[in-house]
Short mmCIF file of C-alpha atoms in Angstrom, two decimals:
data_model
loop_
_atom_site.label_atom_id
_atom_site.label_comp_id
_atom_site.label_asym_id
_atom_site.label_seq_id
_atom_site.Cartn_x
_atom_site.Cartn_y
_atom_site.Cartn_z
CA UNK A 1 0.00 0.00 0.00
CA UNK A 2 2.52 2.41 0.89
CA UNK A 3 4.74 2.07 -2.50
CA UNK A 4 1.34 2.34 -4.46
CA UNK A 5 0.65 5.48 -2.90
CA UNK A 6 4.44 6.87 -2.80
CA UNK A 7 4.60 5.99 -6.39
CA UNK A 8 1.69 8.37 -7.42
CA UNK A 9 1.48 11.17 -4.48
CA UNK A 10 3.26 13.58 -6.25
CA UNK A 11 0.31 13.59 -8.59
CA UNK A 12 -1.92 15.33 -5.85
CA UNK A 13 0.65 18.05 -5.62
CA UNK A 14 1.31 19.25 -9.25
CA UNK A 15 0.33 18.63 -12.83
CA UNK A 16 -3.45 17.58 -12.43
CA UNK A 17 -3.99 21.75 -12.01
CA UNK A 18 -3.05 21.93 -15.65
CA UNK A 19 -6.69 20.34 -16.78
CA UNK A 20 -8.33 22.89 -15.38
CA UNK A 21 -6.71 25.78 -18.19
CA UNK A 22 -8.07 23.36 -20.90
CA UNK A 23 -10.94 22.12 -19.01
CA UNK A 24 -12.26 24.63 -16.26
CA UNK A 25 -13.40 22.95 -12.89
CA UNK A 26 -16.40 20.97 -14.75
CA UNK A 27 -14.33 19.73 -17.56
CA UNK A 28 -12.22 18.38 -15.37
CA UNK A 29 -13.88 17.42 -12.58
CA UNK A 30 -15.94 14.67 -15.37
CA UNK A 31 -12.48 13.88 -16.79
CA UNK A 32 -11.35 12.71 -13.38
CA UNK A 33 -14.75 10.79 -12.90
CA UNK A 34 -14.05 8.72 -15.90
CA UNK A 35 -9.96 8.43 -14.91
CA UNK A 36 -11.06 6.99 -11.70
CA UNK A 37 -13.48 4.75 -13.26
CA UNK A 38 -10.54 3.51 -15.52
CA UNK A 39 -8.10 3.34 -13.10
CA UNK A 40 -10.41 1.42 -10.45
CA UNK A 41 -11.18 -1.13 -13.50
CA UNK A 42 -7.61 -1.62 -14.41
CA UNK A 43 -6.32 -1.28 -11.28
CA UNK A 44 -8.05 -4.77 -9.66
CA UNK A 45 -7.60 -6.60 -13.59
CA UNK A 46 -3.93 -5.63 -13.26
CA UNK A 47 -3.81 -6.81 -9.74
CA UNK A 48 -5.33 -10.43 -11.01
CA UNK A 49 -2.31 -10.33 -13.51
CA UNK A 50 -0.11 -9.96 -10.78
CA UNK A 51 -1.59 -12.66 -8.56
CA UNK A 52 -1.50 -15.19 -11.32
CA UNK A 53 1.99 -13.92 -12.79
CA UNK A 54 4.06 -12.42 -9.73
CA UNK A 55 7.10 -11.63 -12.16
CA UNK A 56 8.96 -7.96 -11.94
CA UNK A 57 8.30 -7.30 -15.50
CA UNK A 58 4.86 -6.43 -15.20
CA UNK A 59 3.04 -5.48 -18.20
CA UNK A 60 5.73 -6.95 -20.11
CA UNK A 61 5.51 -10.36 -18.62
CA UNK A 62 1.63 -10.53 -18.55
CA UNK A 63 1.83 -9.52 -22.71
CA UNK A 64 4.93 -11.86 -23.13
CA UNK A 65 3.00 -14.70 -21.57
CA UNK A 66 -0.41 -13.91 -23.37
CA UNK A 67 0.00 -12.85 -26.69
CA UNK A 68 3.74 -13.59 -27.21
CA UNK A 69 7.52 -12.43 -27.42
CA UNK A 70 6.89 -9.51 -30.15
CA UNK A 71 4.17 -7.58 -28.56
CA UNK A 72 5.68 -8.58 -25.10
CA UNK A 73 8.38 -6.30 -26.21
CA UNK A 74 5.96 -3.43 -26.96
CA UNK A 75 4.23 -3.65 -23.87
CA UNK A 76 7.54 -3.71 -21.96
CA UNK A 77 8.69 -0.76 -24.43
CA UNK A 78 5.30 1.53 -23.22
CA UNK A 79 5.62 0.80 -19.86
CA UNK A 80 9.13 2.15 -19.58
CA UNK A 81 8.41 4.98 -21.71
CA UNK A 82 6.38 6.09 -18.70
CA UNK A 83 8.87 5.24 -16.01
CA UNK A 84 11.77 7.24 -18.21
CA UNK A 85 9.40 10.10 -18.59
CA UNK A 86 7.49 10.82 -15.87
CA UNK A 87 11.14 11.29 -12.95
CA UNK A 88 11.55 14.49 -15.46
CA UNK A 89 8.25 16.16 -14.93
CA UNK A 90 8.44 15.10 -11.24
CA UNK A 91 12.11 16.84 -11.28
CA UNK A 92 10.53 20.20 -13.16
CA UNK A 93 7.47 20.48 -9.91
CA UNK A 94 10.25 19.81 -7.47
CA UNK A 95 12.00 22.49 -9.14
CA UNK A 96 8.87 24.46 -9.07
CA UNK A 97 7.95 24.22 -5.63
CA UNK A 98 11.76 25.07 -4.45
CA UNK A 99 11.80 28.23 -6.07
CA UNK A 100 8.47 29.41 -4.18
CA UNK A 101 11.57 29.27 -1.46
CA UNK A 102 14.31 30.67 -3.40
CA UNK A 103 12.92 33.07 -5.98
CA UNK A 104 16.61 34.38 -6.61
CA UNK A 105 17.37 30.55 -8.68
CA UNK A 106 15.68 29.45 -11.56
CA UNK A 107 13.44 26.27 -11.43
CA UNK A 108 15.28 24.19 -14.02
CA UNK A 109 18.33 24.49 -11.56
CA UNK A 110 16.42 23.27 -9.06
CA UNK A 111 15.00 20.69 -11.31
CA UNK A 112 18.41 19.07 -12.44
CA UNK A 113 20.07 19.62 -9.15
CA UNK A 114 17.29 17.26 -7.64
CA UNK A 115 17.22 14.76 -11.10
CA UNK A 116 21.34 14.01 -10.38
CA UNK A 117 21.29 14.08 -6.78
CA UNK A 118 17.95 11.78 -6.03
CA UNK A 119 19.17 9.15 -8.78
CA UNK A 120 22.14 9.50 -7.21
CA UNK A 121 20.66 8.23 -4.45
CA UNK A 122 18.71 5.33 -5.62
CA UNK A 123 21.84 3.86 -7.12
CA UNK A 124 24.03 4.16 -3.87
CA UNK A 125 21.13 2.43 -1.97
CA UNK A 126 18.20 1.08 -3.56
CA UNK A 127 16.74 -0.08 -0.03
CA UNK A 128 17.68 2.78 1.88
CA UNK A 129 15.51 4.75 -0.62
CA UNK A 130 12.79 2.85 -0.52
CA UNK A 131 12.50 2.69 3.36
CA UNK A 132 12.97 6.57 3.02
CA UNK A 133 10.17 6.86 0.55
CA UNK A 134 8.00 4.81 2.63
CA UNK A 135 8.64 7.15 5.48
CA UNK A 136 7.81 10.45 3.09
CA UNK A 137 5.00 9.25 2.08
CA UNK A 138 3.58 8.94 5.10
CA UNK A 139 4.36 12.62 5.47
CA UNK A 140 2.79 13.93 2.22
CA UNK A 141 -0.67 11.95 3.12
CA UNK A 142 -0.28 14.02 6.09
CA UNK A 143 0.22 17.23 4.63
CA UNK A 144 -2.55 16.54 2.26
CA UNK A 145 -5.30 16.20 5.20
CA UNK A 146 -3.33 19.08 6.72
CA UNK A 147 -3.99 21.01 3.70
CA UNK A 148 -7.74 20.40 3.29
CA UNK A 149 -8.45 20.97 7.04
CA UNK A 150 -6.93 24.53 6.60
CA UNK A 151 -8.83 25.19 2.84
CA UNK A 152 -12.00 23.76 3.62
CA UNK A 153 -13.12 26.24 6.18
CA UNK A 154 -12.78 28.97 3.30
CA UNK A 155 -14.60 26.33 0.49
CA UNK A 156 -17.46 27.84 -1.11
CA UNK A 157 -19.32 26.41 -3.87
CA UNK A 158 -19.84 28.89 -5.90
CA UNK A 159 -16.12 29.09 -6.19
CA UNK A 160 -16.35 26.02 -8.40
CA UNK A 161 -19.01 27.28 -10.81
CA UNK A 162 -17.14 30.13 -12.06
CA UNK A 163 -16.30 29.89 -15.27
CA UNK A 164 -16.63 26.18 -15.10
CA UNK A 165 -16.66 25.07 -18.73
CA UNK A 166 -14.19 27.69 -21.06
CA UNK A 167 -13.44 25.60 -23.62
CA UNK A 168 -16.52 23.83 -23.87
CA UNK A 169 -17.21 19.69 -24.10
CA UNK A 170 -13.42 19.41 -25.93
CA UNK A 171 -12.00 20.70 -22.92
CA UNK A 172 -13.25 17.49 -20.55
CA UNK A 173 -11.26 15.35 -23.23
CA UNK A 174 -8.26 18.21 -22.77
CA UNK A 175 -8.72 17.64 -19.61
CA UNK A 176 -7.69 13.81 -19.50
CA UNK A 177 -4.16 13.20 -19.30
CA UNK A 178 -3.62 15.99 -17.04
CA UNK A 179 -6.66 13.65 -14.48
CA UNK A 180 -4.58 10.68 -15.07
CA UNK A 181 -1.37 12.25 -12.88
CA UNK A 182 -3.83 11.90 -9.94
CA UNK A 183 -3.44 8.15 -10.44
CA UNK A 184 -0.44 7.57 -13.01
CA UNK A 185 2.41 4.93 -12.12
CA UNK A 186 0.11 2.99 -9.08
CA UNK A 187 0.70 -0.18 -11.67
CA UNK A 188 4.45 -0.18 -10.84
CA UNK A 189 3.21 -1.87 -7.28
CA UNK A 190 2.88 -5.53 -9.89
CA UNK A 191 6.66 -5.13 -10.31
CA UNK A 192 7.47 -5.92 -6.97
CA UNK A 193 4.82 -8.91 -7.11
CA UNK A 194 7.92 -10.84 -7.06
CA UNK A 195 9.25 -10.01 -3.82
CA UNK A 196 5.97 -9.88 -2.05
CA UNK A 197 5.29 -13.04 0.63
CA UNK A 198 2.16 -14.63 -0.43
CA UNK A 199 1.21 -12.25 -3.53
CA UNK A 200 -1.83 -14.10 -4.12
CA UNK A 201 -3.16 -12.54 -1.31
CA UNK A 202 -1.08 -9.63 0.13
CA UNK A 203 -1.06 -7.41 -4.01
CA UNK A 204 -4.83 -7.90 -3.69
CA UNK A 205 -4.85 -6.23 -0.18
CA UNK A 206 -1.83 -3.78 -1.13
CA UNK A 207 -3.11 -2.77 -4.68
CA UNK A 208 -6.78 -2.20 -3.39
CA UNK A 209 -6.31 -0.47 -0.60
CA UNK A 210 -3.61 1.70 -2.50
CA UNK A 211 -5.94 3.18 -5.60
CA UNK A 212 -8.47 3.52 -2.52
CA UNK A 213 -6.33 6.00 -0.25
CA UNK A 214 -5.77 7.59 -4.05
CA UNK A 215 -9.22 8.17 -4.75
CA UNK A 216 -9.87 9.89 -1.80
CA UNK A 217 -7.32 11.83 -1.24
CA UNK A 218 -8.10 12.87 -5.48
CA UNK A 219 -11.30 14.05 -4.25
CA UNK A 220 -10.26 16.05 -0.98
CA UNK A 221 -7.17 17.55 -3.21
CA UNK A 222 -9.34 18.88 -6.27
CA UNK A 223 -12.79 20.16 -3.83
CA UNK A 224 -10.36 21.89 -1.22
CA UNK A 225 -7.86 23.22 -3.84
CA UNK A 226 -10.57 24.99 -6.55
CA UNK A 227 -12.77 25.61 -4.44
CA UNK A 228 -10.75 28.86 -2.16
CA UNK A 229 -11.14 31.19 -4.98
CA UNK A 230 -11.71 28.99 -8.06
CA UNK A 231 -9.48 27.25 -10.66
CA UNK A 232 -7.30 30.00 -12.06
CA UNK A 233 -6.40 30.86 -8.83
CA UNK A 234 -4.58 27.42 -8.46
CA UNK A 235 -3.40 27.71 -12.43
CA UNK A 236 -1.82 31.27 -12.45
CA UNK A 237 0.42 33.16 -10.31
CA UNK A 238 -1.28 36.19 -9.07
CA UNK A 239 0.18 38.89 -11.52
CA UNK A 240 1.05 36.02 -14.12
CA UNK A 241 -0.13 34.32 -17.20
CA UNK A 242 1.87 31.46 -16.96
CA UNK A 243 1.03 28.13 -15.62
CA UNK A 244 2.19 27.05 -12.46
CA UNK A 245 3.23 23.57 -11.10
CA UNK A 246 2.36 24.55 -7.85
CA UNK A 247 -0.97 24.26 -6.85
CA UNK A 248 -1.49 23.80 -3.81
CA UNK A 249 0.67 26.72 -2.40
CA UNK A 250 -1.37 28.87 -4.41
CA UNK A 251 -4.25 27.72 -3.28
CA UNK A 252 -3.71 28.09 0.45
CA UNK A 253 -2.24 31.49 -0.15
CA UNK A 254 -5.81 32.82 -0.50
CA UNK A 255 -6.23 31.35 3.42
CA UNK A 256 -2.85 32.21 5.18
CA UNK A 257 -0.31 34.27 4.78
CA UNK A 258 2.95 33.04 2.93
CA UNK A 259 5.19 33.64 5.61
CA UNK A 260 3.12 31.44 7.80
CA UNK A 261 4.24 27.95 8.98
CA UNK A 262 1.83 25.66 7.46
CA UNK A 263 2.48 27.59 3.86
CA UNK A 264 6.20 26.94 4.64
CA UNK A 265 5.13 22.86 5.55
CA UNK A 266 3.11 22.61 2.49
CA UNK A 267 6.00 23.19 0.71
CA UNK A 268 8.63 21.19 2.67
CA UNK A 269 6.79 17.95 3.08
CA UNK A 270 5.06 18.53 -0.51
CA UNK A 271 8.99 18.15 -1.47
CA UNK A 272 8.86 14.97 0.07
CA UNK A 273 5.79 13.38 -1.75
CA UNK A 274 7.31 14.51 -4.95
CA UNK A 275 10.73 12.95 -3.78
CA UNK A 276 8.70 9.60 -3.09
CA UNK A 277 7.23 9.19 -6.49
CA UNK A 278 10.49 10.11 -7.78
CA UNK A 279 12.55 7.45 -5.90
CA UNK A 280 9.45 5.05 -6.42
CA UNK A 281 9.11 5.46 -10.16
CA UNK A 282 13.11 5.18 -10.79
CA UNK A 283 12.70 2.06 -8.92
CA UNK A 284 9.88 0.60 -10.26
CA UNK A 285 11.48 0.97 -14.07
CA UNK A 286 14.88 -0.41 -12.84
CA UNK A 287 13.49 -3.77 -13.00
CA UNK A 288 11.32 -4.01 -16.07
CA UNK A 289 13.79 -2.63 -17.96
CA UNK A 290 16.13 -5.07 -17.05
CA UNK A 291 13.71 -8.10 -17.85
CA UNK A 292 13.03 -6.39 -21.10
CA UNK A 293 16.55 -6.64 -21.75
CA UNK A 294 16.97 -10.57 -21.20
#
């Protein structure tokens, strides 16, 4: 449970506020609906996979086995496409959110600084970083309900119906990919099927209750993030026309002060759930990648 969460909790902290430029609040608010619906589907059919076939290669072993060597390989391919990708944009957000501290440096300093020195890291001690990842992620589901206990009081619901639909029904399929990153990378927990003591039962019990934390926390995030002052206050800097990857601190700026402590936690234990899914993700394409290669 905790790796399925680490792996994706940097999801609740940046990228899913993008949706709402293309989508507005109701665009993606029914993007997410359907994402969810997807992800709860594929989530329990990948964990039968993973119970019948408790191999590290994941996708790549359950298409190897099932329709053969050739498209095994593109299956293995896609997956790691998405492990090689996705560290990057978690790099760029951890970048973003450190120069909320440090205006003076740019993010993309940040953002490679954090790249070398957290891969770094998994390579010295692949255990140590997942035992530290565990431990984070812990943190950042704490920080979450943190965060919604102190935006909640200020939720209003007309702060969701403002300008709810700008780019009309093509903005809820906009919308989409931006919805997945509230969920994207929980199938990594099948590639450590492998190492799990009775998998037929324990990924059931991990994997559920995993894309169940996910879901709710998905729903606290979005209702107590848009709904302070509405979505473009947690898309755009005040003063700015540029999209941020920092939600959240934007969005309790409109109920405390920057300078007070709980905007300075958001953004040191936010770190930390972006750290997780960074260490997790790494980890979780280490394998795979090396099974693809036999």
């Amino acid at each position: 449970m905790g790796i399925g969460v680490g792996y994706v909790i940097s999801g609740m902290y940046f990228g899913w506020n993008l949706g709402l430029a293309e989508g507005g609040t109701l665009g993606l608010a029914i993007a997410t609906i359907f994402v969810i619906i997807m992800y709860l589907t594929f989530t329990f059919s990948y964990t039968e996979m993973a119970c019948a076939i408790p191999k590290a290669g994941g996708a790549f072993e359950y298409a190897n086995r099932g329709l053969g060597k050739q498209l095994g390989f593109v299956a293995g391919i896609a997956q790691n496409i998405e492990f090689v990708f996705a560290p990057p944009a978690i790099a760029a957000a951890i970048g973003a959110y450190l120069h909320l501290l440090h205006p003076g440096v740019g993010y993309l300093a940040f953002a490679i600084g954090a790249y070398l020195i957290f891969t770094a890291m998994n390579i010295l001690g692949v255990k140590l970083a997942a035992s530290f990842e565990l431990v984070v992620t812990v943190l950042a589901v704490i920080e979450l309900l943190i965060f919604a206990g102190v935006t909640l009081p200020a939720f209003e619901f007309s702060n969701l119906q403002q300008n709810a639909l700008p780019n009309g029904y093509s903005g809820i399929f906009a919308s989409i990919p931006f919805a997945i990153w509230f969920f994207l990378a929980i199938e990594g927990v099948a590639n450590v099927a492998e190492e799990t003591i009775n998998p037929q039962k324990n990924v059931l019990i991990g994997f559920g209750s995993a894309i169940v934390t996910l879901v709710v926390l998905c729903i606290i995030t979005f209702l107590s993030a848009v709904g302070v002052a509405g979505w473009e206050a947690v898309v755009y800097p005040p003063g700015s026309t540029e999209a941020s990857d920092s939600p959240l601190p934007l969005a309790i700026a409109n109920v405390i002060d920057s300078s007070h402590i709980l905007y300075k936690l958001l953004i040191g234990v936010g770190l930390l759930g972006l750290i997780a899914s960074f260490h997790g993700i790494i980890l979780a394409g280490d394998v795979p990648l090396l099974n693809l290669g036999e």
